[in-house]
Structure formats: C-alpha cells, structure tokens
C-alpha positions as a printed NumPy array, in Angstrom:
array([[  5.917,  -9.159, -12.096],
       [  8.947,  -6.949, -11.971],
       [  8.763,  -3.249, -11.036],
       [  9.967,  -1.315, -13.96 ],
       [  8.809,  -3.785, -16.611],
       [  6.02 ,  -1.495, -17.849],
       [  5.81 ,  -1.825, -21.612],
       [  3.419,   1.11 , -22.312],
       [  4.53 ,   4.684, -21.458],
       [  7.153,   5.774, -19.055],
       [  8.575,   3.064, -16.702],
       [  9.962,   3.964, -13.288],
       [ 13.165,   2.29 , -12.129],
       [ 13.095,  -0.155,  -9.158],
       [ 13.587,   1.415,  -5.717],
       [ 17.318,   0.678,  -5.579],
       [ 17.773,   2.71 ,  -8.823],
       [ 16.044,   5.989,  -7.775],
       [ 12.308,   5.489,  -7.78 ],
       [ 12.062,   7.734,  -4.681],
       [ 13.617,  10.517,  -6.514],
       [ 11.304,  10.015,  -9.528],
       [  8.238,   9.929,  -7.314],
       [  9.368,  12.971,  -5.273],
       [  9.842,  14.943,  -8.442],
       [  6.387,  13.939,  -9.961],
       [  3.367,  16.036,  -9.44 ],
       [  0.395,  14.211,  -7.69 ],
       [ -1.863,  12.688, -10.483],
       [  0.653,  13.57 , -13.17 ],
       [  2.472,  10.208, -13.33 ],
       [  0.991,   7.924, -15.923],
       [  0.897,   5.051, -16.311],
       [  0.914,   4.004, -12.617],
       [  3.845,   1.883, -11.381],
       [  3.21 ,  -1.829, -11.645],
       [  3.016,  -2.442,  -7.893],
       [  0.218,   0.221,  -7.598],
       [ -1.683,  -1.262, -10.436],
       [ -1.415,  -4.644,  -8.724],
       [ -2.709,  -3.069,  -5.401],
       [ -5.535,  -1.377,  -7.36 ],
       [ -6.509,  -4.636,  -9.011],
       [ -6.711,  -6.297,  -5.647],
       [ -8.823,  -3.494,  -4.376],
       [-11.158,  -3.962,  -7.255],
       [-11.399,  -7.681,  -6.475],
       [-12.228,  -6.808,  -2.806],
       [-14.989,  -4.524,  -4.019],
       [-16.35 ,  -7.251,  -6.268],
       [-16.562,  -9.474,  -3.251],
       [-18.307,  -6.809,  -1.139],
       [-15.258,  -5.864,   0.88 ],
       [-14.098,  -2.259,   1.299],
       [-11.847,  -1.84 ,  -1.811],
       [ -8.332,  -1.719,  -0.327],
       [ -5.441,  -3.535,  -2.001],
       [ -1.824,  -3.909,  -1.099],
       [  1.388,  -5.152,  -2.757],
       [  4.796,  -5.961,  -1.207],
       [  7.882,  -5.446,  -3.461],
       [ 11.425,  -6.93 ,  -3.004],
       [ 14.15 ,  -6.014,  -5.422],
       [ 11.652,  -4.644,  -7.992],
       [  9.398,  -7.774,  -7.902],
       [  5.895,  -7.939,  -6.44 ],
       [  6.214, -10.85 ,  -4.061],
       [  2.72 , -10.547,  -2.393],
       [ -0.575,  -8.958,  -3.001],
       [ -3.597,  -8.915,  -0.906],
       [ -7.08 ,  -7.326,  -0.642],
       [ -9.157,  -6.42 ,   2.225],
       [-11.02 ,  -9.512,   3.503],
       [-12.323,  -8.902,   7.136],
       [-15.939, -10.032,   6.113],
       [-14.881, -13.126,   4.139],
       [-12.465, -14.349,   6.877],
       [-14.409, -13.178,   9.793],
       [-11.358, -11.438,  10.941],
       [-11.431,  -7.766,  11.817],
       [ -7.468,  -7.63 ,  11.232],
       [ -7.674,  -8.913,   7.758],
       [ -6.865,  -5.618,   6.192],
       [ -5.089,  -5.636,   2.765],
       [ -1.751,  -4.366,   4.376],
       [ -1.789,  -7.156,   7.142],
       [ -2.521,  -9.881,   4.762],
       [  0.145,  -8.714,   2.143],
       [  2.707,  -8.364,   5.059],
       [  2.023, -11.819,   6.309],
       [  2.148, -13.33 ,   2.85 ],
       [  5.486, -11.692,   2.157],
       [  6.964, -12.696,   5.586],
       [  5.791, -16.268,   4.976],
       [  7.296, -16.352,   1.415],
       [ 10.571, -15.012,   2.599],
       [ 10.639, -17.071,   5.793],
       [ 11.224, -14.054,   8.126],
       [  9.487, -11.382,  10.129],
       [ 11.652,  -8.431,   9.012],
       [ 10.987,  -7.054,   5.782],
       [ 13.496,  -4.165,   5.83 ],
       [ 14.349,  -4.496,   2.199],
       [ 10.791,  -4.418,   1.042],
       [  8.452,  -1.791,  -0.021],
       [  4.6  ,  -1.657,   0.638],
       [  2.198,  -0.157,  -1.933],
       [ -1.375,   0.271,  -0.695],
       [ -4.359,   2.044,  -2.148],
       [ -5.443,   3.82 ,   1.063],
       [ -3.574,   5.453,   3.943],
       [ -2.969,   2.698,   6.495],
       [ -4.902,   2.687,   9.798],
       [ -3.174,   2.593,  13.261],
       [ -3.183,  -1.239,  13.213],
       [ -1.55 ,  -1.439,   9.78 ],
       [  0.794,   1.371,  10.446],
       [  2.018,  -0.531,  13.612],
       [  2.485,  -3.725,  11.48 ],
       [  4.527,  -1.727,   8.919],
       [  6.772,  -0.408,  11.693],
       [  7.123,  -3.852,  13.222],
       [  7.99 ,  -5.509,   9.83 ],
       [ 10.461,  -2.792,   9.177],
       [  9.126,  -1.918,   5.804],
       [ 11.514,   0.343,   4.002],
       [  9.087,   2.463,   1.965],
       [  5.357,   2.938,   2.041],
       [  3.62 ,   4.179,  -1.081],
       [ -0.119,   4.82 ,  -0.791],
       [ -2.879,   6.298,  -2.934],
       [ -5.753,   7.92 ,  -1.204],
       [ -5.513,   9.751,   2.085],
       [ -7.914,   8.697,   4.944],
       [ -8.733,  11.764,   7.141],
       [-11.202,   9.546,   9.315],
       [ -9.131,   6.431,   9.748],
       [ -5.685,   6.953,   8.528],
       [ -2.799,   6.977,  10.977],
       [  0.162,   8.088,   8.757],
       [ -0.674,  11.689,   7.813],
       [ -3.918,  11.841,   9.79 ],
       [ -5.052,  10.85 ,  13.304],
       [ -2.226,   9.639,  15.504],
       [  0.578,   9.895,  12.76 ],
       [  2.111,   6.804,  14.076],
       [  5.501,   7.224,  12.386],
       [  6.02 ,  10.556,  14.023],
       [  5.587,   9.244,  17.638],
       [  8.634,   8.858,  19.8  ],
       [  7.548,   5.332,  20.689],
       [  7.705,   4.21 ,  17.061],
       [ 10.976,   2.503,  16.623],
       [ 10.985,   2.334,  12.811],
       [  9.796,   4.912,  10.382],
       [  9.605,   4.021,   6.628],
       [  9.968,   6.504,   3.899],
       [  6.428,   7.517,   3.101],
       [  5.217,   8.637,  -0.395],
       [  1.595,   9.499,  -0.408],
       [ -0.771,  10.275,  -3.408],
       [  0.475,   7.587,  -5.832],
       [ -2.664,   6.412,  -7.696],
       [ -4.801,   8.805,  -5.526],
       [ -7.394,   9.435,  -8.095],
       [ -8.106,   5.824,  -9.004],
       [ -8.042,   4.625,  -5.35 ],
       [-10.479,   7.411,  -4.353],
       [-12.707,   6.525,  -7.267],
       [-12.852,   2.889,  -6.188],
       [-13.826,   3.855,  -2.615],
       [-16.419,   6.479,  -3.713],
       [-18.082,   4.103,  -6.255],
       [-18.181,   1.277,  -3.603],
       [-19.792,   3.385,  -0.954],
       [-22.11 ,   5.134,  -3.266],
       [-23.506,   1.73 ,  -4.306],
       [-23.85 ,   0.536,  -0.744],
       [-25.941,   3.536,   0.263]])
C-alpha cells in the first residue's frame, strides 16, 4: 500500500513531498478521508478489538509505503510489551534488516505510552502521527512527555489528532462492552 494512493477524495502526498505541511494546516477532524497509514492502523485496532485486545493499531511507513502494521496483542502473546507500536517497530526493523528507522514514520491510533515512546526514540522514527490522546497512560503530550526530557536523545516530529474521532470511538466502544 503506497501512501498517497487514495482513490476517493483528497489524497495527501507522501512525507517527503509535504505531508507535514498539509497536516499542520488541517483542522483536527476536518481531514477526510483519513490517510492510508492511519486507515491501516485503525483496521489493525479493530482486529485487536475483535480478538478481545485493547484496540490500538500501528503502521510504519517508509517512502510512502506501509511496510509494517500491528495490533495490540499482550493477552494473545502473553507479553506485556506486545503493544501495537512495539510490534510494528520490530516488524519494520526485521523487514529492513536494521535497528534504526530514521527514514520511517509511525502512525498509531493512541498516544504512545512511556515504553513505546522510548522505543520510538531508540528506533529514531522520523515522524509520529497519532489519533486519540491518552491523558492516563500517554507519554508524549501527557505524563512524562518523554520527547521533551533532556535525557531523550531523539525527538521525532509529532502530529497528534489524526483520526482522533475514529480511534476514540473504537476505544469507547471496546470498554463500554467490557463493563
């Protein structure tokens, strides 16, 4: 799947052609349809919900192409570190045969936690796009605000609120049915 190949509605250019400017100029919730990487992350999040996992999905993009997608899987894998971001970063690193993903972007449906934000910094992800904010567990704009710490050696460009309504609705529905 190539970023920018959206056939219906407005298509955003790949990152190297100005997606950051397009996103910065867009009003939250006004961009429709969603960029393909966020649609892929949302599809992964829905798949997680269907399996009884917290609905979080992630996609890694290189040169406009989604090269890895993943969904939360801590319960299925019996692994508390099996967050969507961690799994997507691992898959992308494996596919590329390297640990540094400095030319990659990460699209995720929920603000990353401290563990995932740390992995994003260590992987040297160039840009982070995320949907819903997480005031309780997030570590980008909430909590420790990891990328703002002096001990953080890499800070990706951060673009919050992309697909926020859709991501938040998935989470609300999931937890409403669990209660």
